[in-house]
Every structure is written in C-alpha cells, then in structure tokens.
C-alpha cells in the first residue's frame, strides 16, 4: 500500500473528531490530552508528535478575546459588582479551555501529519 492509496483525511474533520490524522477512524487520545503511542486502526506511530504550546496559545487568544469583549460589554451595560464578573467568566474560561484544547491539539497534529511533520511509515 502506497501513501497515495490512503484516503486523505481532512485535518479539520480529524481535529474536530479527535481522530487519527491518517485514517480518521482511530481515537487520538487516551486521556484528556494524552496522545496514543500509535493508532489502533492504521498503526500510525504517533509517539513523535509534538503540538507544543500551539493549542494553548490558540485557546488563550480566542478565549481571551471572547471573555474580554463580553466582560467589557456587561460592564458597560450593567456595571455589576466585581463578584458577578468572577461568577460569569471564571466558569466560561475553565470550561471553554477544556473544551477547546482537545480539538485544537488534534487539529494541529493532523496539520503536522498533512504537511509531513509526523512519521509517514506505513503499517507492515
Ligand atoms: Zn489511524
């Protein structure tokens, strides 16, 4: 089986579904953010993957923009006490960061695979 015979999996689809970047079927994570050593379905070696700080940077930038914008809007419209801001934005930041990190990490790994930054060895 040659690399050109493997169907191309969209990095966006693989990222959103948190699936293997080569086959799009095997789950990518074993825990919340721990990447498997290899894909269960196609055997792609994922041990060399390194998304680095990329997913966290994108999550911080997006959530920061969203929360600062919403907090400014709420402050201008309602001028609530400080504890209301804490009650509103702390859970949004926490839940939003956890929800965004998995697909962002999977998407970056899929993009690295697409652009041949991960191993391209085929199963024997
Ligand atoms: Zn796979």
Short mmCIF file of N, CA and C and ligand atoms in Angstrom, two decimals:
data_model
loop_
_atom_site.label_atom_id
_atom_site.label_comp_id
_atom_site.label_asym_id
_atom_site.label_seq_id
_atom_site.Cartn_x
_atom_site.Cartn_y
_atom_site.Cartn_z
N UNK A 1 0.85 -1.18 0.00
CA UNK A 1 0.00 0.00 0.00
C UNK A 1 0.89 1.24 0.00
N UNK A 2 0.69 2.08 -0.96
CA UNK A 2 1.47 3.31 -1.06
C UNK A 2 0.73 4.43 -0.34
N UNK A 3 1.48 5.46 0.00
CA UNK A 3 0.87 6.60 0.70
C UNK A 3 -0.24 7.21 -0.13
N UNK A 4 -0.06 7.22 -1.46
CA UNK A 4 -1.09 7.84 -2.31
C UNK A 4 -2.38 7.04 -2.31
N UNK A 5 -2.36 5.76 -1.87
CA UNK A 5 -3.57 4.94 -1.83
C UNK A 5 -4.40 5.17 -0.57
N UNK A 6 -3.81 5.83 0.43
CA UNK A 6 -4.54 6.09 1.67
C UNK A 6 -5.44 7.30 1.42
N UNK A 7 -6.74 7.17 1.74
CA UNK A 7 -7.62 8.32 1.52
C UNK A 7 -7.19 9.51 2.37
N UNK A 8 -7.31 10.67 1.81
CA UNK A 8 -6.91 11.90 2.51
C UNK A 8 -7.99 12.25 3.52
N UNK A 9 -7.58 12.45 4.75
CA UNK A 9 -8.49 12.84 5.81
C UNK A 9 -8.32 14.33 6.05
N UNK A 10 -9.42 15.03 6.08
CA UNK A 10 -9.37 16.47 6.32
C UNK A 10 -8.83 16.75 7.72
N UNK A 11 -7.81 17.62 7.84
CA UNK A 11 -7.32 17.97 9.18
C UNK A 11 -8.41 18.58 10.06
N UNK A 12 -9.32 19.31 9.45
CA UNK A 12 -10.42 19.91 10.20
C UNK A 12 -11.33 18.82 10.78
N UNK A 13 -11.66 17.84 9.94
CA UNK A 13 -12.52 16.75 10.40
C UNK A 13 -11.82 15.90 11.46
N UNK A 14 -10.56 15.56 11.21
CA UNK A 14 -9.79 14.77 12.18
C UNK A 14 -9.64 15.53 13.49
N UNK A 15 -9.44 16.84 13.40
CA UNK A 15 -9.27 17.65 14.60
C UNK A 15 -10.55 17.75 15.42
N UNK A 16 -11.64 18.05 14.75
CA UNK A 16 -12.91 18.20 15.47
C UNK A 16 -13.36 16.88 16.09
N UNK A 17 -13.08 15.77 15.40
CA UNK A 17 -13.49 14.46 15.92
C UNK A 17 -12.44 13.86 16.85
N UNK A 18 -11.26 14.51 16.96
CA UNK A 18 -10.14 14.00 17.77
C UNK A 18 -9.78 12.58 17.33
N UNK A 19 -9.58 12.41 16.02
CA UNK A 19 -9.26 11.10 15.44
C UNK A 19 -7.87 11.12 14.82
N UNK A 20 -7.43 9.94 14.44
CA UNK A 20 -6.12 9.76 13.81
C UNK A 20 -6.02 10.62 12.55
N UNK A 21 -4.88 11.30 12.35
CA UNK A 21 -4.76 12.16 11.16
C UNK A 21 -4.63 11.38 9.86
N UNK A 22 -4.25 10.11 9.90
CA UNK A 22 -4.11 9.35 8.66
C UNK A 22 -5.40 8.66 8.24
N UNK A 23 -6.01 7.89 9.16
CA UNK A 23 -7.20 7.13 8.77
C UNK A 23 -8.49 7.83 9.16
N UNK A 24 -8.45 8.72 10.13
CA UNK A 24 -9.66 9.43 10.56
C UNK A 24 -10.60 8.57 11.36
N UNK A 25 -10.17 7.37 11.76
CA UNK A 25 -11.06 6.45 12.48
C UNK A 25 -10.61 6.18 13.90
N UNK A 26 -9.33 5.95 14.09
CA UNK A 26 -8.84 5.60 15.42
C UNK A 26 -8.84 6.80 16.34
N UNK A 27 -9.21 6.61 17.62
CA UNK A 27 -9.16 7.73 18.56
C UNK A 27 -7.72 8.19 18.77
N UNK A 28 -7.54 9.49 18.91
CA UNK A 28 -6.19 10.06 19.03
C UNK A 28 -5.71 10.09 20.47
N UNK A 29 -6.63 10.29 21.41
CA UNK A 29 -6.23 10.49 22.81
C UNK A 29 -6.55 9.27 23.66
N UNK A 30 -5.72 9.08 24.68
CA UNK A 30 -6.03 8.04 25.68
C UNK A 30 -6.66 8.66 26.92
N UNK A 31 -6.34 9.89 27.19
CA UNK A 31 -6.92 10.60 28.33
C UNK A 31 -7.47 11.92 27.84
N UNK A 32 -7.43 12.91 28.71
CA UNK A 32 -7.94 14.22 28.30
C UNK A 32 -7.10 14.82 27.18
N UNK A 33 -5.78 14.79 27.34
CA UNK A 33 -4.91 15.37 26.32
C UNK A 33 -3.72 14.48 25.98
N UNK A 34 -3.68 13.26 26.50
CA UNK A 34 -2.55 12.36 26.24
C UNK A 34 -2.75 11.65 24.90
N UNK A 35 -1.77 11.79 24.03
CA UNK A 35 -1.87 11.19 22.69
C UNK A 35 -1.39 9.74 22.76
N UNK A 36 -2.08 8.86 22.02
CA UNK A 36 -1.70 7.44 21.97
C UNK A 36 -0.31 7.29 21.34
N UNK A 37 0.32 6.18 21.63
CA UNK A 37 1.62 5.88 21.02
C UNK A 37 1.45 5.56 19.53
N UNK A 38 0.34 4.88 19.20
CA UNK A 38 0.08 4.52 17.80
C UNK A 38 -1.42 4.41 17.59
N UNK A 39 -1.85 4.60 16.36
CA UNK A 39 -3.27 4.50 16.03
C UNK A 39 -3.71 3.04 16.13
N UNK A 40 -4.86 2.81 16.75
CA UNK A 40 -5.39 1.45 16.90
C UNK A 40 -5.85 0.86 15.57
N UNK A 41 -6.22 1.70 14.64
CA UNK A 41 -6.80 1.23 13.38
C UNK A 41 -5.73 1.05 12.30
N UNK A 42 -4.94 2.08 12.04
CA UNK A 42 -3.98 2.02 10.92
C UNK A 42 -2.53 1.83 11.38
N UNK A 43 -2.26 1.95 12.66
CA UNK A 43 -0.92 1.72 13.18
C UNK A 43 0.03 2.90 13.03
N UNK A 44 -0.46 4.06 12.67
CA UNK A 44 0.41 5.24 12.54
C UNK A 44 1.11 5.52 13.87
N UNK A 45 2.43 5.65 13.80
CA UNK A 45 3.23 5.95 15.00
C UNK A 45 3.00 7.40 15.39
N UNK A 46 2.37 7.61 16.53
CA UNK A 46 2.08 8.96 16.99
C UNK A 46 3.01 9.39 18.12
N UNK A 47 4.00 8.54 18.43
CA UNK A 47 4.87 8.84 19.57
C UNK A 47 5.74 10.07 19.33
N UNK A 48 5.99 10.40 18.08
CA UNK A 48 6.86 11.53 17.78
C UNK A 48 6.10 12.85 17.65
N UNK A 49 4.79 12.80 17.78
CA UNK A 49 4.02 14.03 17.60
C UNK A 49 4.38 15.03 18.68
N UNK A 50 4.34 16.30 18.34
CA UNK A 50 4.60 17.35 19.31
C UNK A 50 3.87 18.61 18.88
N UNK A 51 2.70 18.80 19.46
CA UNK A 51 1.94 20.00 19.14
C UNK A 51 2.47 21.20 19.91
N UNK A 52 3.32 20.95 20.91
CA UNK A 52 3.91 22.04 21.68
C UNK A 52 2.87 22.89 22.39
N UNK A 53 3.12 24.17 22.42
CA UNK A 53 2.21 25.10 23.09
C UNK A 53 1.16 25.67 22.15
N UNK A 54 1.15 25.22 20.91
CA UNK A 54 0.23 25.77 19.92
C UNK A 54 -1.23 25.75 20.34
N UNK A 55 -1.76 24.59 20.77
CA UNK A 55 -3.18 24.57 21.15
C UNK A 55 -3.49 25.52 22.29
N UNK A 56 -2.61 25.61 23.28
CA UNK A 56 -2.85 26.51 24.42
C UNK A 56 -2.83 27.96 23.96
N UNK A 57 -1.94 28.30 23.06
CA UNK A 57 -1.86 29.68 22.57
C UNK A 57 -3.15 30.06 21.85
N UNK A 58 -3.63 29.18 20.97
CA UNK A 58 -4.88 29.48 20.25
C UNK A 58 -6.06 29.57 21.21
N UNK A 59 -6.11 28.68 22.20
CA UNK A 59 -7.21 28.72 23.18
C UNK A 59 -7.15 30.01 23.99
N UNK A 60 -5.96 30.41 24.41
CA UNK A 60 -5.82 31.65 25.19
C UNK A 60 -6.23 32.86 24.35
N UNK A 61 -5.79 32.90 23.11
CA UNK A 61 -6.12 34.05 22.25
C UNK A 61 -7.62 34.13 22.00
N UNK A 62 -8.24 33.01 21.67
CA UNK A 62 -9.67 33.03 21.35
C UNK A 62 -10.50 33.31 22.59
N UNK A 63 -10.22 32.58 23.68
CA UNK A 63 -10.99 32.79 24.91
C UNK A 63 -10.76 34.18 25.49
N UNK A 64 -9.52 34.65 25.42
CA UNK A 64 -9.23 35.99 25.91
C UNK A 64 -10.02 37.05 25.17
N UNK A 65 -10.04 36.92 23.85
CA UNK A 65 -10.80 37.88 23.04
C UNK A 65 -12.29 37.82 23.39
N UNK A 66 -12.82 36.61 23.50
CA UNK A 66 -14.24 36.43 23.78
C UNK A 66 -14.60 36.97 25.17
N UNK A 67 -13.84 36.57 26.18
CA UNK A 67 -14.18 36.94 27.56
C UNK A 67 -13.96 38.43 27.80
N UNK A 68 -12.89 38.99 27.28
CA UNK A 68 -12.66 40.43 27.47
C UNK A 68 -13.77 41.23 26.79
N UNK A 69 -14.15 40.81 25.60
CA UNK A 69 -15.24 41.50 24.89
C UNK A 69 -16.55 41.41 25.64
N UNK A 70 -16.88 40.21 26.10
CA UNK A 70 -18.14 40.04 26.83
C UNK A 70 -18.11 40.77 28.18
N UNK A 71 -16.97 40.70 28.88
CA UNK A 71 -16.86 41.38 30.18
C UNK A 71 -16.99 42.89 30.00
N UNK A 72 -16.38 43.43 28.96
CA UNK A 72 -16.50 44.86 28.70
C UNK A 72 -17.94 45.23 28.38
N UNK A 73 -18.59 44.40 27.60
CA UNK A 73 -20.00 44.66 27.25
C UNK A 73 -20.89 44.64 28.48
N UNK A 74 -20.71 43.62 29.33
CA UNK A 74 -21.51 43.52 30.56
C UNK A 74 -21.21 44.70 31.48
N UNK A 75 -19.95 45.08 31.59
CA UNK A 75 -19.58 46.21 32.46
C UNK A 75 -20.19 47.51 31.96
N UNK A 76 -20.15 47.74 30.67
CA UNK A 76 -20.70 48.98 30.11
C UNK A 76 -22.22 49.02 30.25
N UNK A 77 -22.87 47.87 30.00
CA UNK A 77 -24.35 47.85 30.02
C UNK A 77 -24.91 47.85 31.44
N UNK A 78 -24.31 47.02 32.35
CA UNK A 78 -24.94 46.77 33.64
C UNK A 78 -24.12 47.25 34.84
N UNK A 79 -22.84 47.46 34.68
CA UNK A 79 -21.94 47.83 35.79
C UNK A 79 -22.17 46.97 37.03
N UNK A 80 -22.07 45.66 36.91
CA UNK A 80 -22.31 44.80 38.08
C UNK A 80 -21.12 44.84 39.03
N UNK A 81 -21.32 44.34 40.28
CA UNK A 81 -20.17 44.24 41.19
C UNK A 81 -19.14 43.24 40.66
N UNK A 82 -17.95 43.32 41.20
CA UNK A 82 -16.85 42.51 40.69
C UNK A 82 -17.11 41.00 40.81
N UNK A 83 -17.82 40.58 41.90
CA UNK A 83 -18.06 39.15 42.10
C UNK A 83 -18.94 38.59 40.97
N UNK A 84 -19.77 39.40 40.37
CA UNK A 84 -20.60 38.91 39.26
C UNK A 84 -19.71 38.58 38.06
N UNK A 85 -18.72 39.42 37.81
CA UNK A 85 -17.77 39.12 36.73
C UNK A 85 -17.05 37.81 37.00
N UNK A 86 -16.61 37.65 38.24
CA UNK A 86 -15.91 36.41 38.61
C UNK A 86 -16.81 35.20 38.41
N UNK A 87 -18.05 35.33 38.82
CA UNK A 87 -19.01 34.23 38.70
C UNK A 87 -19.32 33.92 37.23
N UNK A 88 -19.35 34.93 36.40
CA UNK A 88 -19.67 34.73 34.98
C UNK A 88 -18.49 34.17 34.19
N UNK A 89 -17.32 34.77 34.35
CA UNK A 89 -16.22 34.49 33.41
C UNK A 89 -15.31 33.37 33.83
N UNK A 90 -15.16 33.11 35.11
CA UNK A 90 -14.28 32.01 35.54
C UNK A 90 -14.77 30.65 35.01
N UNK A 91 -16.06 30.32 35.16
CA UNK A 91 -16.51 29.04 34.59
C UNK A 91 -16.41 29.00 33.06
N UNK A 92 -16.69 30.13 32.42
CA UNK A 92 -16.60 30.16 30.95
C UNK A 92 -15.17 29.90 30.50
N UNK A 93 -14.21 30.50 31.18
CA UNK A 93 -12.80 30.29 30.82
C UNK A 93 -12.40 28.85 31.06
N UNK A 94 -12.78 28.31 32.21
CA UNK A 94 -12.39 26.93 32.56
C UNK A 94 -13.01 25.92 31.60
N UNK A 95 -14.30 26.00 31.41
CA UNK A 95 -14.99 25.05 30.53
C UNK A 95 -14.57 25.25 29.08
N UNK A 96 -14.44 26.50 28.67
CA UNK A 96 -14.04 26.79 27.30
C UNK A 96 -12.65 26.28 26.98
N UNK A 97 -11.72 26.43 27.92
CA UNK A 97 -10.35 25.97 27.68
C UNK A 97 -10.31 24.45 27.57
N UNK A 98 -11.02 23.76 28.45
CA UNK A 98 -11.02 22.29 28.40
C UNK A 98 -11.68 21.82 27.10
N UNK A 99 -12.77 22.47 26.72
CA UNK A 99 -13.49 22.06 25.51
C UNK A 99 -12.68 22.33 24.24
N UNK A 100 -11.86 23.39 24.27
CA UNK A 100 -11.14 23.76 23.05
C UNK A 100 -9.80 23.05 22.88
N UNK A 101 -9.16 22.65 23.98
CA UNK A 101 -7.80 22.12 23.87
C UNK A 101 -7.73 20.81 23.09
N UNK A 102 -8.67 19.90 23.30
CA UNK A 102 -8.61 18.61 22.59
C UNK A 102 -8.72 18.78 21.07
N UNK A 103 -9.76 19.45 20.56
CA UNK A 103 -9.82 19.59 19.10
C UNK A 103 -8.70 20.43 18.53
N UNK A 104 -8.22 21.43 19.28
CA UNK A 104 -7.10 22.23 18.77
C UNK A 104 -5.83 21.39 18.69
N UNK A 105 -5.58 20.57 19.70
CA UNK A 105 -4.38 19.72 19.68
C UNK A 105 -4.50 18.68 18.57
N UNK A 106 -5.68 18.07 18.45
CA UNK A 106 -5.89 17.08 17.38
C UNK A 106 -5.75 17.73 16.01
N UNK A 107 -6.25 18.95 15.86
CA UNK A 107 -6.15 19.64 14.59
C UNK A 107 -4.71 19.98 14.23
N UNK A 108 -3.94 20.41 15.21
CA UNK A 108 -2.53 20.72 14.94
C UNK A 108 -1.74 19.46 14.59
N UNK A 109 -2.04 18.36 15.27
CA UNK A 109 -1.38 17.10 14.93
C UNK A 109 -1.76 16.66 13.52
N UNK A 110 -3.03 16.84 13.16
CA UNK A 110 -3.47 16.48 11.80
C UNK A 110 -2.79 17.36 10.75
N UNK A 111 -2.62 18.64 11.06
CA UNK A 111 -1.92 19.52 10.13
C UNK A 111 -0.44 19.15 10.01
N UNK A 112 0.17 18.77 11.13
CA UNK A 112 1.56 18.33 11.09
C UNK A 112 1.69 17.07 10.25
N UNK A 113 0.74 16.16 10.39
CA UNK A 113 0.79 14.94 9.59
C UNK A 113 0.60 15.27 8.10
N UNK A 114 -0.36 16.13 7.82
CA UNK A 114 -0.66 16.50 6.43
C UNK A 114 0.56 17.09 5.74
N UNK A 115 1.32 17.88 6.49
CA UNK A 115 2.49 18.53 5.91
C UNK A 115 3.77 17.78 6.22
N UNK A 116 3.60 16.49 6.52
CA UNK A 116 4.72 15.54 6.68
C UNK A 116 5.67 15.90 7.81
N UNK A 117 5.09 16.43 8.90
CA UNK A 117 5.91 16.70 10.07
C UNK A 117 5.86 15.51 11.03
N UNK A 118 4.96 14.54 10.79
CA UNK A 118 4.91 13.32 11.58
C UNK A 118 5.42 12.18 10.74
N UNK A 119 5.70 11.06 11.36
CA UNK A 119 6.15 9.89 10.63
C UNK A 119 5.15 9.47 9.58
N UNK A 120 5.64 9.07 8.44
CA UNK A 120 4.76 8.64 7.36
C UNK A 120 4.92 7.17 7.07
N UNK A 121 5.49 6.41 8.02
CA UNK A 121 5.69 4.99 7.78
C UNK A 121 4.35 4.28 7.72
N UNK A 122 4.25 3.32 6.86
CA UNK A 122 3.01 2.58 6.66
C UNK A 122 3.02 1.31 7.48
N UNK A 123 1.84 0.80 7.87
CA UNK A 123 1.80 -0.46 8.60
C UNK A 123 2.31 -1.59 7.73
N UNK A 124 3.00 -2.55 8.31
CA UNK A 124 3.53 -3.66 7.51
C UNK A 124 2.52 -4.78 7.38
ZN1 LIG B 1 -5.18 5.73 12.06
#
